[in-house]
Amino acid sequence: MKLEPVIGLEIHVQLKTKSKMFCACANDFDLTEPNKNICPICTGHPGVLPVANKQAIVLGVKAALALNLKINEYSKFDRKSYFYPDLPKGYQISQYDKPLAENGYLEILLPDGEKIFGIERLHLEEDAAKNFHHDDCTLIDFNRAGTPLVEIVTKPDFKSPQEAKIFLQELRMIMRLLNISDADMEKGQLRCDANISLRPLGDKKLYPKTEIKNLNSFRAVEYALAYEIKRQTKLWETNQVPDNQETRGWNEQQGITVEQRTKEEASDYRYFPEPDLPPIAITLEEINFIKKQIPELPNQKRQRLINEYGFKLSEVNILLNIPGFDSYAEKVYSEFLAWLESGDEIEGTAAEIQAEYKNKIAKLVSSWLLNNLLQLMNKSGKSVTDLKITPENMAEFLRLIFNRRVNSTSAQVILEKMFNTGGDPSNIMDELDLQQTTGSDIDQIVKEVISENKSQVEQYKQGKVVVLKFLIGAVMKKSKGKADPKAVEEMLIKLLN
Ligand code: ZN
Ligand code: MN
């Protein structure tokens, strides 16, 4: 029997607001001194009144729109009751049957095509305090209590641990892009529980799921799900198909999930409407106002960079994963086109040149940015904002290569100097005398090499083609590396035949 995994995610994202969800305390969860950032509201004193944070609602709407969710014009808060030391009121203010938004999806271009992952809902709620367990006691820090959260619940649409991880990474990218959250998993700003069950391939039924808690890195999400697939496959193979929902925790050190408890039913939480907060009413006008603030999202950008510039998906993903690198590359590209358009080497408008040389330009831009420049950045630990090379200079540099005024060995020397000094590529080329030797100069050198290597020339003429490499090398050496190897090869072949 072939089994397939059915995976869904529940994600909590801390919102980057000025103040907490229902009180005026600063929303500053980097505080190191415990219980400093608290007030009677977020510590649940009797008789206090919560007031909903407008900025949190706006950020929630923004997140929902980016995930193509339908905003409910009317939503409300509910109390979710459970008893735990980090929850001072004995209930969490959340949203139950009328969440902020419902029914959305996220589309992501993957190597094997466009994938659409459904999203069930997004609601607002408050974070709990934090327990610190010691040997003989547990201490509680309430600084985090009342931090605004959105909870995002996906549909069980993921078919592999990798897909779940990619979704989470995309979500992080969007949260950061829209400045909704820093969404750092290590800091707990993005937290994820994963639900997984197996079913026979082709079966449409959903079997009781296992919820994995405590996944605090992308790696953990991927590894824990992979582990569960193996564990549950064994259960299926030995006729012990799980017939109850279960909660398990991920043990990072041992690389296993461990049983925690059987899952509460919704009724255990005794949800009921929060009487101290009015419903949230959002007009279409307000929704449209927020919608206008949403910039191009990663997947739109992905598709545009592929279609417009001819980059590969893998290249675009690298650009998107390095802050600012995608827009740097776009600037370089358009400056480069402008150089080609204004120069007299190629006829035509920028659009015509782009159409004719699309692949060549894409290859040139991507290889020099993603291989050579990125390598220098990684080696020196520099980010895009630290770059001394302006997009204009980078474009001018690419033009020198495009026009074969420097060969790639010299180009690397120029790039390194530009990287360190921010200098102008043409100046550096002149200064270091790296201009590619062309025309009659190479002609001369090639002829010299032919007459100086009579036996190799003879071997070549008798059909030993590899000797050509030796002769090209000799010319390159004589030209002090400044000849264009391709031109040398062509000339050698012409003269030897
Ligand atoms: Zn407070
Ligand atoms: Mn929640």
Short mmCIF file of C-alpha atoms and ligand atoms in Angstrom, two decimals:
data_model
loop_
_atom_site.label_atom_id
_atom_site.label_comp_id
_atom_site.label_asym_id
_atom_site.label_seq_id
_atom_site.Cartn_x
_atom_site.Cartn_y
_atom_site.Cartn_z
CA MET A 1 0.00 0.00 0.00
CA LYS A 2 1.33 3.41 -0.95
CA LEU A 3 0.77 6.12 1.69
CA GLU A 4 0.75 9.86 1.26
CA PRO A 5 1.32 12.47 3.99
CA VAL A 6 -1.36 15.10 4.65
CA ILE A 7 0.19 18.10 6.35
CA GLY A 8 -1.27 21.34 7.66
CA LEU A 9 0.30 24.17 9.66
CA GLU A 10 -0.78 26.43 12.49
CA ILE A 11 1.42 29.46 12.67
CA HIS A 12 1.63 32.23 15.24
CA VAL A 13 3.27 35.49 14.20
CA GLN A 14 4.09 38.28 16.65
CA LEU A 15 3.07 41.64 15.24
CA LYS A 16 5.49 44.55 15.16
CA THR A 17 3.26 47.10 16.86
CA LYS A 18 4.24 49.95 19.18
CA SER A 19 2.14 48.68 22.07
CA LYS A 20 0.62 45.39 23.24
CA MET A 21 -2.68 43.95 22.00
CA PHE A 22 -5.01 45.27 24.70
CA CYS A 23 -3.00 47.68 26.88
CA ALA A 24 -0.56 50.58 26.53
CA CYS A 25 2.57 48.63 27.50
CA ALA A 26 5.34 48.82 24.92
CA ASN A 27 5.48 45.82 22.62
CA ASP A 28 9.13 45.17 23.33
CA PHE A 29 9.90 41.51 23.71
CA ASP A 30 13.67 41.95 23.65
CA LEU A 31 13.59 43.11 27.26
CA THR A 32 16.01 41.11 29.33
CA GLU A 33 14.83 42.16 32.77
CA PRO A 34 11.73 40.13 33.66
CA ASN A 35 8.36 41.63 34.62
CA LYS A 36 9.32 45.21 33.75
CA ASN A 37 7.01 45.68 30.82
CA ILE A 38 3.67 44.95 32.45
CA CYS A 39 0.50 46.62 33.72
CA PRO A 40 -2.74 45.51 35.45
CA ILE A 41 -4.31 44.67 32.06
CA CYS A 42 -1.66 42.33 30.69
CA THR A 43 -1.22 40.69 34.08
CA GLY A 44 -4.96 40.03 34.32
CA HIS A 45 -5.96 42.02 37.41
CA PRO A 46 -9.67 41.93 38.18
CA GLY A 47 -11.82 44.77 36.93
CA VAL A 48 -9.54 46.06 34.18
CA LEU A 49 -10.79 46.71 30.65
CA PRO A 50 -8.90 45.70 27.50
CA VAL A 51 -8.84 48.06 24.51
CA ALA A 52 -8.03 46.58 21.10
CA ASN A 53 -4.90 47.90 19.40
CA LYS A 54 -5.84 49.47 16.07
CA GLN A 55 -2.35 49.05 14.62
CA ALA A 56 -2.51 45.32 15.34
CA ILE A 57 -5.82 45.06 13.50
CA VAL A 58 -4.38 46.96 10.52
CA LEU A 59 -1.31 44.68 10.43
CA GLY A 60 -3.61 41.67 10.69
CA VAL A 61 -5.64 42.89 7.72
CA LYS A 62 -2.44 43.52 5.78
CA ALA A 63 -1.19 40.00 6.45
CA ALA A 64 -4.59 38.58 5.51
CA LEU A 65 -4.66 40.48 2.21
CA ALA A 66 -1.16 39.32 1.32
CA LEU A 67 -2.39 35.76 1.85
CA ASN A 68 -5.44 36.33 -0.35
CA LEU A 69 -7.82 35.85 2.56
CA LYS A 70 -11.31 37.31 2.56
CA ILE A 71 -11.59 39.92 5.30
CA ASN A 72 -14.72 39.61 7.40
CA GLU A 73 -16.34 43.03 7.58
CA TYR A 74 -17.53 42.00 11.00
CA SER A 75 -15.44 39.91 13.38
CA LYS A 76 -15.31 39.54 17.13
CA PHE A 77 -13.12 38.53 20.04
CA ASP A 78 -13.72 35.46 22.20
CA ARG A 79 -12.33 34.07 25.40
CA LYS A 80 -10.47 30.80 25.13
CA SER A 81 -10.26 29.33 28.62
CA TYR A 82 -7.53 27.12 29.86
CA PHE A 83 -5.59 26.93 33.07
CA TYR A 84 -1.88 27.43 32.87
CA PRO A 85 0.50 29.62 34.91
CA ASP A 86 1.54 31.76 31.92
CA LEU A 87 -2.07 32.82 31.32
CA PRO A 88 -2.93 35.25 34.14
CA LYS A 89 -6.63 35.74 33.32
CA GLY A 90 -7.30 32.03 33.00
CA TYR A 91 -8.31 32.68 29.42
CA GLN A 92 -6.70 34.03 26.27
CA ILE A 93 -8.49 36.68 24.24
CA SER A 94 -8.64 35.20 20.75
CA GLN A 95 -11.14 34.94 17.91
CA TYR A 96 -13.26 31.83 17.48
CA ASP A 97 -16.22 31.60 15.12
CA LYS A 98 -15.82 35.03 13.49
CA PRO A 99 -12.11 35.42 12.73
CA LEU A 100 -10.62 38.50 11.11
CA ALA A 101 -10.24 36.72 7.77
CA GLU A 102 -11.02 33.40 6.11
CA ASN A 103 -10.44 31.36 3.01
CA GLY A 104 -7.23 32.37 1.31
CA TYR A 105 -4.26 30.84 -0.41
CA LEU A 106 -0.61 31.36 -1.15
CA GLU A 107 0.79 30.59 -4.55
CA ILE A 108 4.47 29.67 -4.79
CA LEU A 109 6.47 28.87 -7.90
CA LEU A 110 8.48 25.71 -7.20
CA PRO A 111 10.94 23.88 -9.49
CA ASP A 112 8.16 21.46 -10.48
CA GLY A 113 5.62 24.18 -11.15
CA GLU A 114 3.18 26.56 -9.52
CA LYS A 115 1.74 25.27 -6.21
CA ILE A 116 -1.28 26.68 -4.43
CA PHE A 117 -1.56 26.18 -0.67
CA GLY A 118 -4.94 26.90 0.87
CA ILE A 119 -5.31 28.96 4.02
CA GLU A 120 -8.27 28.35 6.30
CA ARG A 121 -8.23 31.46 8.47
CA LEU A 122 -6.31 34.24 10.16
CA HIS A 123 -7.27 35.61 13.53
CA LEU A 124 -5.96 38.03 16.13
CA GLU A 125 -5.06 37.09 19.68
CA GLU A 126 -2.72 37.86 22.55
CA ASP A 127 0.45 36.03 23.46
CA ALA A 128 0.91 34.35 26.84
CA ALA A 129 3.65 35.06 29.37
CA LYS A 130 6.73 32.91 29.46
CA ASN A 131 7.55 30.14 31.93
CA PHE A 132 11.11 29.47 32.97
CA HIS A 133 11.48 26.03 34.48
CA HIS A 134 14.18 25.51 37.07
CA ASP A 135 15.03 22.45 39.11
CA ASP A 136 12.97 23.39 42.13
CA CYS A 137 10.53 25.94 40.77
CA THR A 138 9.06 27.66 37.72
CA LEU A 139 9.40 31.41 37.30
CA ILE A 140 7.14 33.49 35.09
CA ASP A 141 8.07 36.54 33.04
CA PHE A 142 4.99 38.53 32.01
CA ASN A 143 6.79 40.86 29.62
CA ARG A 144 5.51 38.84 26.67
CA ALA A 145 1.95 38.60 28.01
CA GLY A 146 -0.42 40.50 25.74
CA THR A 147 1.92 40.72 22.74
CA PRO A 148 -0.23 40.94 19.59
CA LEU A 149 -0.34 37.78 17.49
CA VAL A 150 -1.96 36.61 14.34
CA GLU A 151 -2.66 32.92 14.12
CA ILE A 152 -2.69 31.54 10.59
CA VAL A 153 -4.21 28.12 9.96
CA THR A 154 -3.51 26.49 6.62
CA LYS A 155 -5.51 23.82 4.86
CA PRO A 156 -3.94 20.34 4.90
CA ASP A 157 -2.43 21.00 1.50
CA PHE A 158 1.23 20.10 1.97
CA LYS A 159 2.35 16.82 0.48
CA SER A 160 5.86 16.79 1.90
CA PRO A 161 7.95 18.27 4.73
CA GLN A 162 9.82 20.32 2.11
CA GLU A 163 6.62 21.99 0.93
CA ALA A 164 5.74 22.92 4.51
CA LYS A 165 9.17 24.42 5.01
CA ILE A 166 9.04 26.37 1.78
CA PHE A 167 5.62 27.76 2.73
CA LEU A 168 6.95 28.94 6.09
CA GLN A 169 9.95 30.57 4.48
CA GLU A 170 7.69 32.34 2.01
CA LEU A 171 5.48 33.49 4.88
CA ARG A 172 8.51 34.87 6.71
CA MET A 173 9.59 36.72 3.59
CA ILE A 174 6.14 38.31 3.24
CA MET A 175 5.91 39.26 6.92
CA ARG A 176 9.28 40.99 6.69
CA LEU A 177 8.58 42.66 3.39
CA LEU A 178 5.33 44.15 4.72
CA ASN A 179 6.98 45.04 8.04
CA ILE A 180 4.30 43.06 9.87
CA SER A 181 6.84 41.09 11.87
CA ASP A 182 10.55 40.29 11.92
CA ALA A 183 9.29 36.71 11.94
CA ASP A 184 12.49 35.29 13.41
CA MET A 185 11.79 31.68 14.40
CA GLU A 186 14.73 31.51 16.80
CA LYS A 187 13.31 34.49 18.71
CA GLY A 188 9.83 33.00 18.79
CA GLN A 189 8.40 35.75 16.57
CA LEU A 190 7.23 33.05 14.18
CA ARG A 191 6.06 29.83 15.83
CA CYS A 192 4.73 26.78 14.13
CA ASP A 193 2.80 23.65 15.01
CA ALA A 194 2.43 21.04 12.29
CA ASN A 195 -0.44 18.60 11.83
CA ILE A 196 0.21 15.39 9.99
CA SER A 197 -1.62 12.20 9.14
CA LEU A 198 -1.11 9.59 6.47
CA ARG A 199 -3.62 8.03 4.12
CA PRO A 200 -3.55 5.50 1.30
CA LEU A 201 -2.71 7.26 -1.94
CA GLY A 202 -5.91 8.25 -3.71
CA ASP A 203 -8.00 8.13 -0.53
CA LYS A 204 -9.82 11.43 0.07
CA LYS A 205 -10.61 10.81 3.72
CA LEU A 206 -8.74 12.61 6.50
CA TYR A 207 -7.48 10.33 9.28
CA PRO A 208 -6.89 11.45 12.90
CA LYS A 209 -3.96 13.83 12.91
CA THR A 210 -0.93 14.18 15.09
CA GLU A 211 0.01 17.70 16.11
CA ILE A 212 3.72 18.37 16.53
CA LYS A 213 4.55 21.22 18.90
CA ASN A 214 7.68 23.13 19.68
CA LEU A 215 9.07 23.50 16.18
CA ASN A 216 11.32 26.51 16.46
CA SER A 217 13.35 26.40 13.28
CA PHE A 218 12.69 25.63 9.62
CA ARG A 219 14.98 22.65 10.00
CA ALA A 220 12.93 21.36 12.93
CA VAL A 221 9.72 21.60 10.88
CA GLU A 222 11.24 19.60 8.06
CA TYR A 223 12.95 16.99 10.25
CA ALA A 224 10.07 16.48 12.66
CA LEU A 225 7.63 15.92 9.80
CA ALA A 226 10.01 13.51 8.09
CA TYR A 227 10.33 11.63 11.37
CA GLU A 228 6.55 11.47 11.82
CA ILE A 229 6.09 10.12 8.30
CA LYS A 230 8.44 7.26 9.13
CA ARG A 231 6.83 6.63 12.52
CA GLN A 232 3.28 6.67 11.19
CA THR A 233 4.17 4.57 8.17
CA LYS A 234 5.27 1.86 10.58
CA LEU A 235 1.95 2.12 12.44
CA TRP A 236 0.04 1.70 9.17
CA GLU A 237 2.17 -1.23 8.15
CA THR A 238 1.51 -3.00 11.45
CA ASN A 239 -2.24 -2.34 11.45
CA GLN A 240 -2.06 0.28 14.22
CA VAL A 241 -3.50 3.20 12.28
CA PRO A 242 -3.88 6.11 14.77
CA ASP A 243 -7.56 6.39 15.75
CA ASN A 244 -7.17 9.40 18.05
CA GLN A 245 -5.76 12.88 17.71
CA GLU A 246 -2.47 13.14 19.47
CA THR A 247 -0.07 15.87 20.49
CA ARG A 248 3.64 15.23 20.28
CA GLY A 249 6.67 17.38 20.97
CA TRP A 250 9.81 17.61 18.89
CA ASN A 251 12.98 16.67 20.72
CA GLU A 252 15.73 18.43 18.82
CA GLN A 253 18.64 16.66 20.55
CA GLN A 254 17.37 13.15 19.93
CA GLY A 255 15.72 13.91 16.62
CA ILE A 256 12.45 12.26 17.63
CA THR A 257 8.88 13.28 18.50
CA VAL A 258 7.55 12.30 21.91
CA GLU A 259 3.97 11.85 23.05
CA GLN A 260 2.60 14.72 25.14
CA ARG A 261 -1.15 14.42 25.62
CA THR A 262 -4.32 13.71 23.73
CA LYS A 263 -5.65 16.86 22.15
CA GLU A 264 -8.36 18.95 23.81
CA GLU A 265 -11.58 19.22 21.88
CA ALA A 266 -12.67 22.78 21.08
CA SER A 267 -15.35 22.46 23.75
CA ASP A 268 -12.68 22.05 26.42
CA TYR A 269 -11.73 25.66 25.86
CA ARG A 270 -15.28 26.85 26.69
CA TYR A 271 -15.10 29.57 24.06
CA PHE A 272 -17.51 32.45 24.57
CA PRO A 273 -17.72 36.03 23.25
CA GLU A 274 -15.47 38.54 25.00
CA PRO A 275 -17.96 40.93 26.66
CA ASP A 276 -15.40 43.69 27.29
CA LEU A 277 -14.49 44.29 23.63
CA PRO A 278 -16.74 45.52 20.83
CA PRO A 279 -16.77 43.63 17.53
CA ILE A 280 -14.32 44.70 14.85
CA ALA A 281 -16.06 46.35 11.92
CA ILE A 282 -13.99 47.05 8.83
CA THR A 283 -15.32 48.87 5.78
CA LEU A 284 -14.49 48.04 2.20
CA GLU A 285 -12.91 51.48 1.96
CA GLU A 286 -10.53 50.72 4.83
CA ILE A 287 -9.65 47.36 3.28
CA ASN A 288 -8.85 49.00 -0.05
CA PHE A 289 -6.76 51.65 1.68
CA ILE A 290 -4.62 48.96 3.29
CA LYS A 291 -4.51 46.95 0.07
CA LYS A 292 -2.87 49.88 -1.71
CA GLN A 293 0.06 49.78 0.73
CA ILE A 294 0.98 46.23 -0.22
CA PRO A 295 3.97 46.15 -2.58
CA GLU A 296 4.77 43.47 -5.12
CA LEU A 297 4.86 40.17 -3.24
CA PRO A 298 7.67 37.62 -3.58
CA ASN A 299 5.87 35.26 -5.94
CA GLN A 300 4.76 38.06 -8.25
CA LYS A 301 8.33 39.28 -8.28
CA ARG A 302 9.59 35.77 -8.93
CA GLN A 303 7.41 35.46 -12.02
CA ARG A 304 8.21 38.94 -13.25
CA LEU A 305 11.99 38.52 -12.94
CA ILE A 306 11.75 35.25 -14.84
CA ASN A 307 9.49 36.55 -17.61
CA GLU A 308 10.90 40.03 -17.97
CA TYR A 309 14.62 39.33 -17.56
CA GLY A 310 14.94 35.67 -18.40
CA PHE A 311 16.47 34.70 -15.05
CA LYS A 312 16.12 31.13 -13.83
CA LEU A 313 13.92 30.28 -10.84
CA SER A 314 16.93 29.20 -8.80
CA GLU A 315 18.64 32.52 -9.55
CA VAL A 316 15.58 34.55 -8.61
CA ASN A 317 15.26 32.65 -5.34
CA ILE A 318 18.82 33.56 -4.40
CA LEU A 319 18.11 37.21 -5.22
CA LEU A 320 14.93 37.19 -3.13
CA ASN A 321 16.62 35.59 -0.15
CA ILE A 322 19.25 38.28 0.23
CA PRO A 323 17.72 41.53 1.48
CA GLY A 324 17.90 44.23 -1.18
CA PHE A 325 19.67 42.04 -3.73
CA ASP A 326 16.63 41.68 -5.99
CA SER A 327 16.19 45.40 -6.42
CA TYR A 328 19.96 45.88 -6.79
CA ALA A 329 19.92 43.33 -9.63
CA GLU A 330 16.97 45.08 -11.28
CA LYS A 331 18.77 48.42 -11.16
CA VAL A 332 21.94 46.88 -12.58
CA TYR A 333 19.92 45.29 -15.34
CA SER A 334 18.15 48.45 -16.41
CA GLU A 335 21.34 50.54 -16.18
CA PHE A 336 23.09 47.93 -18.28
CA LEU A 337 20.39 48.14 -20.92
CA ALA A 338 20.70 51.91 -20.88
CA TRP A 339 24.46 51.59 -21.46
CA LEU A 340 23.89 49.27 -24.41
CA GLU A 341 21.22 51.55 -25.84
CA SER A 342 23.36 54.70 -25.63
CA GLY A 343 26.52 52.98 -26.85
CA ASP A 344 27.21 52.61 -30.54
CA GLU A 345 28.11 48.91 -30.49
CA ILE A 346 24.52 47.75 -30.84
CA GLU A 347 21.73 49.38 -32.79
CA GLY A 348 18.22 49.69 -31.45
CA THR A 349 16.11 50.78 -28.53
CA ALA A 350 16.50 49.25 -25.09
CA ALA A 351 13.47 47.03 -25.72
CA GLU A 352 14.82 45.81 -29.05
CA ILE A 353 18.24 45.11 -27.59
CA GLN A 354 16.66 43.28 -24.68
CA ALA A 355 14.55 41.16 -27.00
CA GLU A 356 17.50 40.22 -29.17
CA TYR A 357 20.06 39.56 -26.44
CA LYS A 358 17.75 38.42 -23.62
CA ASN A 359 19.54 35.17 -22.81
CA LYS A 360 23.00 36.62 -23.16
CA ILE A 361 22.20 39.57 -20.90
CA ALA A 362 20.45 37.41 -18.31
CA LYS A 363 23.40 35.04 -18.18
CA LEU A 364 25.91 37.87 -17.90
CA VAL A 365 24.02 39.72 -15.15
CA SER A 366 23.16 36.63 -13.13
CA SER A 367 26.56 35.01 -13.31
CA TRP A 368 28.50 38.11 -12.31
CA LEU A 369 26.07 39.06 -9.54
CA LEU A 370 25.27 35.61 -8.18
CA ASN A 371 28.67 33.99 -8.56
CA ASN A 372 31.42 36.56 -8.50
CA LEU A 373 29.90 39.46 -6.58
CA LEU A 374 28.04 37.27 -4.10
CA GLN A 375 31.21 35.33 -3.40
CA LEU A 376 33.02 38.56 -2.53
CA MET A 377 30.09 39.61 -0.32
CA ASN A 378 30.04 36.28 1.49
CA LYS A 379 33.79 36.28 2.00
CA SER A 380 33.79 39.75 3.52
CA GLY A 381 30.43 39.45 5.29
CA LYS A 382 29.09 42.49 3.46
CA SER A 383 25.38 43.00 2.84
CA VAL A 384 23.82 44.75 -0.15
CA THR A 385 23.52 48.01 1.80
CA ASP A 386 27.29 47.92 2.46
CA LEU A 387 28.11 47.58 -1.22
CA LYS A 388 30.47 50.19 -2.57
CA ILE A 389 29.71 49.26 -6.16
CA THR A 390 26.80 51.35 -7.40
CA PRO A 391 24.37 49.69 -9.83
CA GLU A 392 25.60 52.20 -12.47
CA ASN A 393 29.22 51.09 -12.06
CA MET A 394 28.21 47.44 -11.99
CA ALA A 395 26.34 47.98 -15.26
CA GLU A 396 29.29 49.74 -16.84
CA PHE A 397 31.49 46.87 -15.73
CA LEU A 398 29.18 44.33 -17.40
CA ARG A 399 29.29 46.38 -20.57
CA LEU A 400 33.08 46.05 -20.67
CA ILE A 401 32.66 42.29 -20.61
CA PHE A 402 29.76 42.30 -23.05
CA ASN A 403 31.84 44.30 -25.54
CA ARG A 404 34.83 42.08 -24.96
CA ARG A 405 36.97 44.94 -23.80
CA VAL A 406 38.18 42.79 -20.93
CA ASN A 407 38.35 39.04 -20.65
CA SER A 408 36.91 37.25 -17.66
CA THR A 409 40.22 36.89 -15.82
CA SER A 410 40.85 40.63 -15.98
CA ALA A 411 37.20 41.32 -15.21
CA GLN A 412 37.52 39.45 -11.92
CA VAL A 413 40.51 41.64 -11.01
CA ILE A 414 38.50 44.77 -11.84
CA LEU A 415 35.50 43.56 -9.86
CA GLU A 416 37.57 42.93 -6.76
CA LYS A 417 39.06 46.40 -6.97
CA MET A 418 35.60 47.92 -7.46
CA PHE A 419 34.33 45.93 -4.51
CA ASN A 420 37.07 47.23 -2.25
CA THR A 421 37.24 50.84 -3.42
CA GLY A 422 33.96 51.59 -5.16
CA GLY A 423 36.02 52.80 -8.12
CA ASP A 424 34.89 53.28 -11.71
CA PRO A 425 35.43 50.13 -13.82
CA SER A 426 36.80 51.88 -16.91
CA ASN A 427 39.28 53.85 -14.80
CA ILE A 428 40.41 50.70 -13.02
CA MET A 429 40.81 48.92 -16.35
CA ASP A 430 43.04 51.73 -17.70
CA GLU A 431 44.92 52.11 -14.46
CA LEU A 432 45.80 48.42 -14.27
CA ASP A 433 46.27 48.18 -18.03
CA LEU A 434 43.80 45.34 -18.31
CA GLN A 435 42.24 46.31 -21.59
CA GLN A 436 41.88 43.25 -23.76
CA THR A 437 44.43 43.04 -26.56
CA THR A 438 42.63 42.98 -29.87
CA GLY A 439 43.07 43.10 -33.63
CA SER A 440 46.53 43.40 -35.08
CA ASP A 441 48.23 42.94 -31.69
CA ILE A 442 46.78 39.50 -31.20
CA ASP A 443 47.32 38.76 -34.84
CA GLN A 444 51.00 39.39 -34.29
CA ILE A 445 51.22 37.27 -31.16
CA VAL A 446 49.33 34.37 -32.75
CA LYS A 447 51.74 34.34 -35.68
CA GLU A 448 54.71 34.37 -33.32
CA VAL A 449 53.32 31.45 -31.33
CA ILE A 450 52.74 29.43 -34.51
CA SER A 451 56.29 29.92 -35.69
CA GLU A 452 57.75 29.22 -32.23
CA ASN A 453 55.86 25.91 -31.79
CA LYS A 454 56.42 24.10 -35.03
CA SER A 455 56.14 20.56 -33.62
CA GLN A 456 52.81 21.27 -31.87
CA VAL A 457 51.47 22.89 -35.04
CA GLU A 458 52.49 19.76 -36.94
CA GLN A 459 50.70 17.53 -34.42
CA TYR A 460 47.56 19.66 -34.74
CA LYS A 461 47.63 19.42 -38.49
CA GLN A 462 47.86 15.64 -38.21
CA GLY A 463 44.58 15.64 -36.28
CA LYS A 464 45.64 15.99 -32.65
CA VAL A 465 43.05 18.66 -31.86
CA VAL A 466 43.84 18.95 -28.13
CA VAL A 467 47.11 20.69 -29.02
CA LEU A 468 45.00 23.74 -29.80
CA LYS A 469 44.53 24.29 -26.07
CA PHE A 470 48.30 24.42 -25.64
CA LEU A 471 48.65 26.99 -28.41
CA ILE A 472 45.83 29.16 -26.97
CA GLY A 473 47.60 29.01 -23.63
CA ALA A 474 50.84 30.14 -25.21
CA VAL A 475 49.12 33.14 -26.81
CA MET A 476 47.38 34.04 -23.54
CA LYS A 477 50.71 33.91 -21.75
CA LYS A 478 52.41 36.09 -24.33
CA SER A 479 49.58 38.63 -24.17
CA LYS A 480 49.94 38.70 -20.35
CA GLY A 481 46.43 37.31 -20.07
CA LYS A 482 44.86 40.22 -21.89
CA ALA A 483 43.82 38.48 -25.09
CA ASP A 484 40.29 37.23 -25.62
CA PRO A 485 40.67 33.43 -25.54
CA LYS A 486 37.73 32.98 -27.85
CA ALA A 487 39.13 35.35 -30.46
CA VAL A 488 42.51 33.65 -30.15
CA GLU A 489 40.97 30.26 -30.76
CA GLU A 490 39.15 31.47 -33.85
CA MET A 491 42.27 33.08 -35.22
CA LEU A 492 44.42 30.02 -34.59
CA ILE A 493 41.97 27.74 -36.35
CA LYS A 494 41.79 30.11 -39.28
CA LEU A 495 45.57 30.39 -39.63
CA LEU A 496 46.27 26.69 -39.08
CA ASN A 497 43.73 25.49 -41.61
ZN ZN B 1 0.20 45.92 29.86
MN MN B 2 -3.42 30.50 19.04
#
